[in-house]
Amino acid sequence: MGISVSNISKSYKDLKALQNISFEVKPNELFGLIGPDGAGKTTLFRILTTLLIANEGEATVAGLDVLKDFKEIRKYVGYMPGRFSLYQDLTVEENLNFFATIFGTSIEENYELIKDIYVQIEPFKDRRAGKLSGGMKQKLALSCALIHKPKVLFLDEPTTGVDPVSRKEFWEMLKRLQQKGITILVSTPYMDEAALCDRIALIQDGEILQIDTPENIVKQYPKTIYDVSANNMYQLINSLKAYQHKHSVYPFGEFVHYTDTRSDFNPKELKTYLEAQNLSNISIERTQATIEDSFMELAK
Amino acid sequence: MNNTNVIQAEGLTKMFGDFTAVNAITFEVKKGEIFGFLGANGAGKTTAIKMLIGISNPTSGQAHVAGFDVSTQAEDIKKNIGYMSQKFALYDDLTVKENITFFGGIYGLTKIKIKEKTKELIEDLGLEEVANQLVGSLPLGWKQKISFSVALLHEPKIVFLDEPTGGVDPITRRQFWEMIYRASHQGTTIFVTTHYMDEAEYCDRVSIMVNGKIEALDTPKELKKQFQVDSMNDVFLKLARG
């Protein structure tokens, strides 16, 4: 009851939104599609939820073909689009009732599945959806996407614009849904969320850069990364970029992530160079690669 | 960074009826500092910023921004600040050059100055090839960089950035932070609001608002030490979840 995507391409006029995309999501997997805005994530979601037809390639969802079986698929998938798409003028409860009725079920029948999520917004069940906060809208949208007990759940950037507390709660909810046997495909531009998925595909400009578990992707990073810091960030970046042996120089919060072209790199040498550039309080320490480092190395 | 305060707020408070949205916040931001202003949805950030940029009057307390009083000199403040957000950036139906001319005009720059700034900006960002193309046809990362440069057109003392790099690819994102570091190095104060704690990691100092009050204010390094965690995300969760 997973997802299978094989050689899918989609263009809008001259723009190649998806280029020959293939991957498999195993039954009951929590699979992340990680990439920036414009990578093609939403196009892929729309193809898999039968709302858009690909130019080339094939895909199945829960064993059903997205073209031939489009009507059937819609019974088995839940879709939470990136843009809030519920009825703003209906109340929380009316929205949920509406979606339950459309799918020929009732809130009571499937309450068990949404209970965890819905109890948090139930106190506001008479409030119009348009008047909810971002975090509450997200919970209502998820409840509506789940009310017909889908086998496969599609979540397009569910955490965009949501604060860290609501984000954390949201990912905890996803884990619980997974435990109930639902297959989940979730997209996000936020690389730190990648670690919360079983497997991920890194996607940019309509192409998949790599597919693996987050741990393996980070493990395969080819270089040793150093956290470099000094008294002046702007001058530090410029100096590192001008260093003849640099492989990559990327600001990373309070540090700069530096990699060297040489295999016998000696940090002391770099320190001497930076001191000669009038930098002080220099610190150079080995650090672990993150998904973002891997993404940048692959996209280079 | 030097010791001139570009923002100075003392007991800044805003009430809506019985509800205290911003509860006596006191803080200062220095010239050239990259300052992160964080808080959960509904913590009072937006209300606080509205007071700082002179579009909402404080109920009590006071604040000076770029040397002007927010209550009595709001118009002067507006001339001395820049603003950039994901939601509103540039006009898609205007070309790069037209956007620069438009915003230059809005900020009251002379025609000669606009011409000079246009040339400078286009050269700086390497946009010669696309200067006459509609902004809507450009990749998001480019738009973000242009819109940051446009926010700096009138050489403001402070730029307010709202989730400046959300959704942008990681490489462009770094280029964007490098632009921010450069502006800061040249003395422009950068005031960042964001929900993304990895953006907070780039700031010199960070404040976190909870229920209308500033509950933490320090460098990311010190805050992580203080809360004994590895990331700003965990600092935030500890504070906001209590």
Coordinates of C-alpha atoms in Angstrom, one line a residue:
Chain A
M1 CA 0.0 0.0 0.0
G2 CA 2.9 2.3 -0.7
I3 CA 3.7 4.6 -3.6
S4 CA 5.6 3.8 -6.7
V5 CA 6.9 6.6 -9.0
S6 CA 8.6 5.7 -12.2
N7 CA 10.2 8.1 -14.7
I8 CA 7.7 10.9 -14.1
S9 CA 8.2 14.1 -16.0
K10 CA 6.1 17.2 -16.1
S11 CA 6.6 20.6 -17.9
Y12 CA 4.7 23.8 -17.8
K13 CA 5.5 25.4 -21.2
D14 CA 9.3 25.9 -21.1
L15 CA 9.7 25.1 -17.4
K16 CA 10.6 21.5 -16.6
A17 CA 9.0 21.1 -13.2
L18 CA 9.8 17.4 -12.9
Q19 CA 12.5 15.5 -14.8
N20 CA 12.4 11.8 -14.9
I21 CA 11.6 11.2 -11.3
S22 CA 11.6 7.7 -9.8
F23 CA 11.2 6.4 -6.3
E24 CA 9.3 4.0 -4.1
V25 CA 7.7 4.6 -0.8
K26 CA 7.2 1.4 1.2
P27 CA 4.0 0.5 2.9
N28 CA 3.8 2.3 6.2
E29 CA 6.9 4.3 5.6
L30 CA 7.3 8.0 6.6
F31 CA 9.0 9.3 3.5
G32 CA 10.2 12.9 3.2
L33 CA 10.5 15.0 0.0
I34 CA 13.1 17.6 1.0
G35 CA 13.8 20.6 -1.2
P36 CA 13.4 24.3 -1.6
D37 CA 10.5 26.2 -3.1
G38 CA 10.3 25.6 -6.8
A39 CA 11.9 22.1 -6.6
G40 CA 8.7 20.5 -8.0
K41 CA 7.4 19.1 -4.7
T42 CA 3.8 20.4 -5.2
T43 CA 3.7 19.2 -8.8
L44 CA 4.6 15.7 -7.7
F45 CA 1.9 15.7 -5.0
R46 CA -0.7 16.9 -7.5
I47 CA 0.2 14.1 -9.9
L48 CA 0.1 11.4 -7.2
T49 CA -3.3 12.7 -5.8
T50 CA -4.7 12.5 -9.4
L51 CA -5.2 16.3 -9.7
L52 CA -2.6 16.7 -12.5
I53 CA -1.5 14.5 -15.3
A54 CA 2.2 13.9 -15.9
N55 CA 3.7 14.3 -19.4
E56 CA 5.6 11.1 -19.1
G57 CA 6.0 8.2 -16.7
E58 CA 3.8 6.1 -14.5
A59 CA 2.9 6.1 -10.8
T60 CA 0.8 4.0 -8.5
V61 CA -0.6 4.8 -5.1
A62 CA -1.8 2.0 -2.8
G63 CA -1.3 -0.3 -5.8
L64 CA -3.6 1.8 -8.0
D65 CA -2.6 3.6 -11.2
V66 CA -2.9 7.4 -11.0
L67 CA -4.4 7.6 -14.5
K68 CA -6.6 4.5 -14.9
D69 CA -7.8 4.2 -11.3
F70 CA -8.0 7.9 -10.4
K71 CA -11.5 7.7 -9.0
E72 CA -10.6 4.7 -6.8
I73 CA -7.4 6.3 -5.6
R74 CA -9.3 9.3 -4.2
K75 CA -11.0 7.0 -1.7
Y76 CA -7.7 5.9 -0.3
V77 CA -5.6 9.0 -0.1
G78 CA -5.7 12.0 2.2
Y79 CA -4.2 15.2 0.9
M80 CA -3.2 18.3 2.9
P81 CA -2.2 20.9 0.3
G82 CA 0.4 23.5 1.2
R83 CA -2.1 26.4 1.0
F84 CA -4.9 26.3 3.5
S85 CA -7.8 25.0 1.4
L86 CA -10.7 24.5 3.8
Y87 CA -13.8 26.6 3.8
Q88 CA -13.0 29.7 5.8
D89 CA -16.7 30.6 6.3
L90 CA -17.6 27.2 7.8
T91 CA -16.8 26.4 11.4
V92 CA -14.3 23.9 12.5
E93 CA -17.0 21.2 13.0
E94 CA -18.8 22.1 9.8
N95 CA -15.6 21.6 7.8
L96 CA -14.9 18.3 9.3
N97 CA -18.6 17.2 8.8
F98 CA -18.4 18.3 5.2
F99 CA -15.4 16.2 4.4
A100 CA -16.7 13.2 6.2
T101 CA -20.0 13.4 4.3
I102 CA -18.3 13.8 0.9
F103 CA -16.4 10.6 1.6
G104 CA -19.6 8.8 2.7
T105 CA -18.6 8.6 6.4
S106 CA -19.2 10.4 9.6
I107 CA -17.1 12.0 12.3
E108 CA -18.3 9.4 14.8
E109 CA -17.3 6.5 12.6
N110 CA -13.6 7.5 12.3
Y111 CA -13.3 9.6 15.5
E112 CA -10.7 7.2 16.9
L113 CA -8.2 8.1 14.1
I114 CA -8.4 11.9 14.5
K115 CA -9.1 12.0 18.2
D116 CA -5.5 12.9 19.3
I117 CA -5.5 15.9 16.9
Y118 CA -9.1 16.9 17.0
V119 CA -9.4 17.2 20.8
Q120 CA -6.9 20.1 20.6
I121 CA -9.2 22.1 18.4
E122 CA -12.5 20.8 19.6
P123 CA -12.9 23.6 22.2
F124 CA -13.1 25.9 19.1
K125 CA -15.4 23.7 17.1
D126 CA -17.9 26.6 16.6
R127 CA -15.3 29.0 15.4
R128 CA -15.0 29.7 11.7
A129 CA -11.9 28.2 10.1
G130 CA -10.8 31.5 8.7
K131 CA -10.5 32.8 12.3
L132 CA -8.1 30.1 13.5
S133 CA -4.4 30.6 14.3
G134 CA -1.8 28.9 12.0
G135 CA -1.2 26.0 14.3
M136 CA -5.0 25.3 14.7
K137 CA -5.6 25.6 10.9
Q138 CA -3.0 23.0 10.4
K139 CA -4.6 20.6 12.9
L140 CA -8.0 21.1 11.3
A141 CA -6.6 20.5 7.8
L142 CA -5.0 17.3 9.0
S143 CA -8.2 16.1 10.7
C144 CA -10.1 16.7 7.4
A145 CA -7.4 14.9 5.4
L146 CA -7.8 11.9 7.8
I147 CA -11.5 11.7 8.3
H148 CA -12.1 9.0 5.7
K149 CA -9.3 6.8 7.1
P150 CA -6.9 7.0 4.1
K151 CA -4.3 4.4 3.5
V152 CA -1.8 6.9 2.2
L153 CA -1.4 10.5 3.5
F154 CA 0.1 13.3 1.4
L155 CA 1.2 16.4 3.3
D156 CA 2.6 19.3 1.3
E157 CA 4.7 21.6 3.4
P158 CA 2.6 21.1 6.5
T159 CA 4.9 23.0 8.8
T160 CA 5.6 26.1 6.7
G161 CA 4.8 29.3 8.7
V162 CA 4.3 27.3 11.9
D163 CA 6.2 28.1 15.1
P164 CA 8.7 25.5 16.6
V165 CA 6.3 24.3 19.3
S166 CA 3.5 23.5 16.9
R167 CA 6.0 22.0 14.5
K168 CA 7.3 19.6 17.0
E169 CA 3.8 18.6 18.0
F170 CA 2.9 18.1 14.4
W171 CA 5.8 15.7 13.8
E172 CA 4.8 13.8 16.9
M173 CA 1.3 13.4 15.5
L174 CA 2.7 12.1 12.2
K175 CA 4.7 9.4 14.1
R176 CA 1.5 8.3 15.8
L177 CA -0.4 8.1 12.5
Q178 CA 2.4 6.0 11.1
Q179 CA 2.0 3.6 14.0
K180 CA -1.6 3.2 13.0
G181 CA -0.5 1.8 9.7
I182 CA -0.8 4.9 7.4
T183 CA 1.9 5.4 4.7
I184 CA 3.0 9.1 4.7
L185 CA 4.6 11.2 2.1
V186 CA 5.5 14.6 3.5
S187 CA 7.4 17.5 1.9
T188 CA 9.3 20.3 3.5
P189 CA 11.9 22.9 2.6
Y190 CA 13.3 22.7 6.1
M191 CA 16.3 20.4 6.2
D192 CA 16.2 19.9 9.9
E193 CA 12.9 18.0 9.5
A194 CA 14.6 15.4 7.3
A195 CA 16.0 13.6 10.3
L196 CA 12.4 12.8 11.4
C197 CA 11.6 10.8 8.3
D198 CA 12.4 7.1 7.7
R199 CA 13.8 7.8 4.3
I200 CA 14.1 11.0 2.3
A201 CA 14.6 12.2 -1.3
L202 CA 16.5 15.4 -1.7
I203 CA 15.0 17.3 -4.7
Q204 CA 16.0 20.4 -6.5
D205 CA 15.0 21.9 -9.9
G206 CA 12.7 18.9 -10.7
E207 CA 15.5 16.4 -10.1
I208 CA 16.1 14.0 -7.3
L209 CA 19.7 14.4 -5.9
Q210 CA 19.7 11.4 -3.6
I211 CA 17.4 8.9 -1.9
D212 CA 18.3 7.2 1.4
T213 CA 17.8 7.3 5.1
P214 CA 18.9 10.6 6.7
E215 CA 21.7 8.8 8.5
N216 CA 23.1 7.3 5.4
I217 CA 23.0 10.5 3.4
V218 CA 25.0 12.3 6.1
K219 CA 27.4 9.4 6.4
Q220 CA 28.1 9.5 2.7
Y221 CA 29.3 13.1 2.9
P222 CA 32.7 12.9 1.2
K223 CA 34.7 15.5 3.2
T224 CA 35.7 16.4 6.7
I225 CA 33.9 19.5 7.8
Y226 CA 35.4 22.1 10.2
D227 CA 33.5 24.6 12.3
V228 CA 35.4 27.8 11.9
S229 CA 34.7 31.0 13.9
A230 CA 36.6 34.3 14.5
N231 CA 36.0 37.8 15.8
N232 CA 34.5 39.1 12.5
M233 CA 32.1 36.8 10.5
Y234 CA 32.1 38.9 7.3
Q235 CA 35.9 39.1 7.1
L236 CA 36.2 35.4 8.1
I237 CA 34.0 34.3 5.2
N238 CA 35.9 36.5 2.7
S239 CA 39.3 35.2 3.9
L240 CA 38.2 31.6 3.8
K241 CA 36.8 32.1 0.3
A242 CA 40.2 33.6 -0.8
Y243 CA 42.2 30.6 0.7
Q244 CA 43.7 28.7 -2.1
H245 CA 43.0 25.2 -0.7
K246 CA 39.3 25.7 0.1
H247 CA 36.8 23.3 -1.2
S248 CA 33.6 24.9 0.2
V249 CA 32.9 27.7 2.6
Y250 CA 29.3 28.1 3.9
P251 CA 28.0 30.2 6.8
F252 CA 26.3 27.9 9.3
G253 CA 24.8 29.9 12.2
E254 CA 27.6 31.1 14.5
F255 CA 30.2 29.1 12.5
V256 CA 31.4 28.7 9.0
H257 CA 31.5 25.2 7.6
Y258 CA 34.8 24.8 5.9
T259 CA 36.1 21.9 3.8
D260 CA 39.6 21.7 2.3
T261 CA 40.7 20.2 -1.0
R262 CA 43.7 18.3 0.5
S263 CA 43.4 15.0 2.3
D264 CA 46.3 15.9 4.6
F265 CA 44.8 19.2 5.7
N266 CA 46.3 20.7 8.8
P267 CA 44.0 23.1 10.7
K268 CA 47.0 24.9 12.2
E269 CA 48.1 26.0 8.7
L270 CA 44.6 27.6 8.2
K271 CA 44.8 29.2 11.6
T272 CA 48.1 30.8 10.7
Y273 CA 46.7 32.1 7.4
L274 CA 43.6 33.6 9.1
E275 CA 45.8 35.3 11.7
A276 CA 47.8 36.8 8.9
Q277 CA 44.4 38.2 7.7
N278 CA 44.1 40.1 11.0
L279 CA 41.4 37.8 12.4
S280 CA 41.4 37.0 16.1
N281 CA 39.7 34.5 18.5
I282 CA 40.0 31.9 15.8
S283 CA 38.6 28.5 16.4
I284 CA 38.8 25.5 14.0
E285 CA 37.1 22.3 15.1
R286 CA 35.9 19.2 13.3
T287 CA 32.2 18.8 13.1
Q288 CA 29.5 16.4 11.7
A289 CA 27.9 17.0 8.3
T290 CA 24.2 17.8 8.3
I291 CA 21.6 17.2 5.7
E292 CA 22.1 20.7 4.5
D293 CA 25.8 20.1 4.0
S294 CA 24.9 17.0 2.0
F295 CA 22.3 18.8 0.0
M296 CA 24.8 21.6 -1.0
E297 CA 27.5 19.2 -1.9
L298 CA 25.1 17.3 -4.2
A299 CA 23.7 20.4 -5.7
K300 CA 27.1 22.0 -6.3
Chain B
M1 CA 29.5 46.9 15.5
N2 CA 30.0 49.8 17.9
N3 CA 28.2 51.0 21.0
T4 CA 25.6 53.3 19.5
N5 CA 22.1 52.0 20.2
V6 CA 19.9 52.1 17.1
I7 CA 16.9 50.6 18.9
Q8 CA 16.2 51.4 22.5
A9 CA 13.0 50.2 24.1
E10 CA 12.1 50.8 27.8
G11 CA 9.0 49.3 29.3
L12 CA 7.3 49.3 26.0
T13 CA 3.7 48.1 26.5
K14 CA 0.7 47.6 24.3
M15 CA -2.8 46.7 25.6
F16 CA -5.9 45.9 23.7
G17 CA -8.7 46.3 26.3
D18 CA -7.8 44.0 29.2
F19 CA -5.3 42.1 27.1
T20 CA -1.6 42.9 27.4
A21 CA -0.1 42.0 24.0
V22 CA 3.3 43.5 24.8
N23 CA 4.2 43.6 28.5
A24 CA 6.9 46.2 29.4
I25 CA 9.7 45.0 27.2
T26 CA 13.1 46.6 27.6
F27 CA 16.0 46.0 25.2
E28 CA 18.5 47.7 22.9
V29 CA 20.0 46.9 19.6
K30 CA 23.4 48.2 18.6
K31 CA 24.5 49.7 15.3
G32 CA 25.5 47.0 12.8
E33 CA 24.1 44.2 15.0
I34 CA 22.2 41.3 13.6
F35 CA 19.4 40.9 16.1
G36 CA 16.9 38.0 16.1
F37 CA 13.4 38.7 17.5
L38 CA 11.7 35.4 18.2
G39 CA 8.6 34.1 19.7
A40 CA 5.7 31.7 19.2
N41 CA 2.6 32.6 17.2
G42 CA 0.7 35.1 19.4
A43 CA 3.6 35.9 21.7
G44 CA 3.4 39.6 20.8
K45 CA 6.2 40.0 18.2
T46 CA 4.1 41.6 15.5
T47 CA 2.5 44.1 17.9
A48 CA 6.0 45.0 19.2
I49 CA 7.4 45.5 15.7
K50 CA 4.4 47.7 14.8
M51 CA 5.3 50.0 17.7
L52 CA 9.0 50.0 16.7
I53 CA 8.3 51.0 13.1
G54 CA 5.9 53.8 14.2
I55 CA 2.6 52.4 13.0
S56 CA 1.1 51.6 16.4
N57 CA 1.2 53.8 19.5
P58 CA 2.5 52.3 22.7
T59 CA 0.1 52.2 25.6
S60 CA 3.0 53.0 27.9
G61 CA 6.7 53.0 28.0
Q62 CA 8.9 54.3 25.2
A63 CA 11.2 53.5 22.4
H64 CA 13.7 55.2 20.2
V65 CA 14.5 53.8 16.8
A66 CA 17.2 55.3 14.7
G67 CA 17.3 58.2 17.2
F68 CA 13.6 59.1 16.9
D69 CA 10.8 58.6 19.3
V70 CA 8.2 56.1 18.2
S71 CA 5.3 58.0 19.7
T72 CA 6.1 61.5 18.4
Q73 CA 8.4 61.1 15.4
A74 CA 6.9 58.1 13.6
E75 CA 7.3 59.7 10.1
D76 CA 11.1 60.1 10.6
I77 CA 11.4 56.5 11.7
K78 CA 9.7 55.3 8.5
K79 CA 12.3 57.1 6.4
N80 CA 15.1 55.5 8.2
I81 CA 14.1 51.8 8.1
G82 CA 13.9 49.2 5.4
Y83 CA 11.6 46.2 5.3
M84 CA 11.6 42.9 3.5
S85 CA 9.4 39.9 3.9
Q86 CA 8.7 36.6 2.0
K87 CA 5.1 37.6 1.5
F88 CA 5.6 41.0 0.0
A89 CA 8.8 41.6 -1.9
L90 CA 8.8 42.9 -5.5
Y91 CA 6.2 43.4 -8.2
D92 CA 6.3 40.4 -10.5
D93 CA 4.9 42.3 -13.4
L94 CA 7.7 44.9 -13.4
T95 CA 11.2 44.3 -14.6
V96 CA 14.2 44.3 -12.2
K97 CA 15.0 47.9 -13.3
E98 CA 11.4 49.1 -13.0
N99 CA 11.1 47.7 -9.5
I100 CA 14.3 49.5 -8.4
T101 CA 13.0 52.8 -9.9
F102 CA 9.6 52.3 -8.3
F103 CA 10.9 51.6 -4.8
G104 CA 13.6 54.3 -5.2
G105 CA 10.8 56.8 -6.0
I106 CA 8.7 55.6 -3.0
Y107 CA 11.6 56.3 -0.7
G108 CA 12.0 59.8 -2.2
L109 CA 15.4 59.2 -4.0
T110 CA 16.3 61.7 -6.7
K111 CA 16.4 60.5 -10.4
I112 CA 20.1 60.8 -10.4
K113 CA 20.4 58.8 -7.2
I114 CA 18.1 56.1 -8.5
K115 CA 20.2 55.8 -11.7
E116 CA 23.3 55.5 -9.7
K117 CA 21.8 52.9 -7.3
T118 CA 20.3 50.9 -10.1
K119 CA 23.7 50.5 -11.7
E120 CA 25.4 49.7 -8.4
L121 CA 22.8 47.1 -7.5
I122 CA 22.8 45.4 -10.9
E123 CA 26.5 45.1 -10.9
D124 CA 26.7 43.9 -7.3
L125 CA 24.3 41.1 -7.9
G126 CA 25.5 40.3 -11.4
L127 CA 22.1 40.9 -12.9
E128 CA 23.2 42.6 -16.2
E129 CA 21.6 39.8 -18.2
V130 CA 18.2 40.0 -16.6
A131 CA 17.9 43.7 -15.7
N132 CA 15.1 44.1 -18.3
Q133 CA 13.3 40.9 -17.5
L134 CA 10.1 40.7 -15.5
V135 CA 10.8 39.8 -11.9
G136 CA 8.1 37.1 -12.0
S137 CA 10.3 35.1 -14.4
L138 CA 13.3 34.9 -12.0
P139 CA 14.1 32.1 -9.6
L140 CA 13.0 32.7 -6.0
G141 CA 16.5 33.0 -4.7
W142 CA 17.3 35.9 -7.0
K143 CA 14.1 37.7 -6.1
Q144 CA 15.0 37.4 -2.4
K145 CA 18.5 38.9 -3.1
I146 CA 17.0 41.7 -5.2
S147 CA 14.4 42.5 -2.7
F148 CA 17.0 42.7 0.1
S149 CA 19.0 45.1 -2.0
V150 CA 15.9 47.1 -2.7
A151 CA 15.2 47.3 1.0
L152 CA 18.6 48.9 1.4
L153 CA 18.2 51.4 -1.5
H154 CA 17.5 54.5 0.7
E155 CA 20.4 53.5 3.0
P156 CA 18.3 52.9 6.0
K157 CA 19.8 52.6 9.5
I158 CA 17.8 49.4 10.2
V159 CA 16.4 46.7 8.0
F160 CA 13.5 44.6 9.3
L161 CA 13.6 41.1 7.8
D162 CA 10.6 38.7 8.2
E163 CA 11.7 35.0 7.7
P164 CA 14.1 36.2 5.1
T165 CA 15.4 32.8 3.9
G166 CA 12.4 30.5 4.5
G167 CA 12.0 28.1 1.6
V168 CA 15.1 29.2 -0.2
D169 CA 17.6 26.5 -1.4
P170 CA 20.5 26.1 1.0
I171 CA 23.2 27.5 -1.3
T172 CA 21.2 30.7 -2.1
R173 CA 20.4 30.9 1.5
R174 CA 24.1 31.2 2.4
Q175 CA 24.6 33.8 -0.3
F176 CA 21.8 35.7 1.3
W177 CA 23.4 35.5 4.8
E178 CA 26.6 36.7 3.3
M179 CA 24.7 39.8 2.0
I180 CA 23.3 40.3 5.5
Y181 CA 26.8 40.0 7.0
R182 CA 28.1 42.6 4.5
A183 CA 25.3 45.1 5.3
S184 CA 25.9 44.6 9.0
H185 CA 29.7 45.0 8.5
Q186 CA 28.9 48.3 6.7
G187 CA 27.0 49.5 9.8
T188 CA 23.4 48.7 8.9
T189 CA 21.4 47.1 11.8
I190 CA 19.6 44.0 10.9
F191 CA 16.4 43.0 12.8
V192 CA 15.3 39.5 12.0
T193 CA 12.0 37.9 12.9
T194 CA 11.5 34.2 12.1
H195 CA 9.9 31.0 13.2
Y196 CA 12.9 29.0 12.0
M197 CA 15.5 28.6 14.7
D198 CA 18.3 27.8 12.3
E199 CA 17.9 31.4 11.1
A200 CA 18.2 32.5 14.7
E201 CA 21.6 30.7 14.9
Y202 CA 23.0 33.3 12.5
C203 CA 22.2 36.3 14.7
D204 CA 24.6 38.1 17.0
R205 CA 22.0 38.3 19.7
V206 CA 18.5 36.8 20.0
S207 CA 15.5 37.7 22.1
I208 CA 12.6 35.3 22.7
M209 CA 9.2 36.6 23.6
V210 CA 6.7 34.5 25.5
N211 CA 3.2 35.8 26.4
G212 CA 4.2 39.4 25.7
K213 CA 7.5 39.4 27.7
I214 CA 11.0 39.0 26.6
E215 CA 12.0 35.9 28.5
A216 CA 15.5 35.4 27.1
L217 CA 18.1 37.7 25.5
D218 CA 21.6 36.8 24.7
T219 CA 24.0 35.5 22.0
P220 CA 22.9 32.1 20.6
K221 CA 26.0 30.6 22.2
E222 CA 25.2 31.8 25.7
L223 CA 21.5 30.9 25.4
K224 CA 22.4 27.3 24.4
K225 CA 24.9 27.2 27.4
Q226 CA 22.3 28.7 29.7
F227 CA 19.6 26.1 28.8
Q228 CA 22.1 23.3 28.4
V229 CA 21.0 22.3 24.9
D230 CA 22.7 22.1 21.5
S231 CA 20.4 24.2 19.3
M232 CA 18.3 27.4 19.4
N233 CA 15.3 25.2 18.5
D234 CA 15.7 23.4 21.8
V235 CA 16.2 26.7 23.6
F236 CA 12.9 27.9 22.1
L237 CA 11.1 24.7 23.0
K238 CA 12.3 24.8 26.6
L239 CA 11.2 28.4 27.0
A240 CA 7.9 28.3 25.2
R241 CA 6.8 24.9 26.6
G242 CA 7.8 25.9 30.1

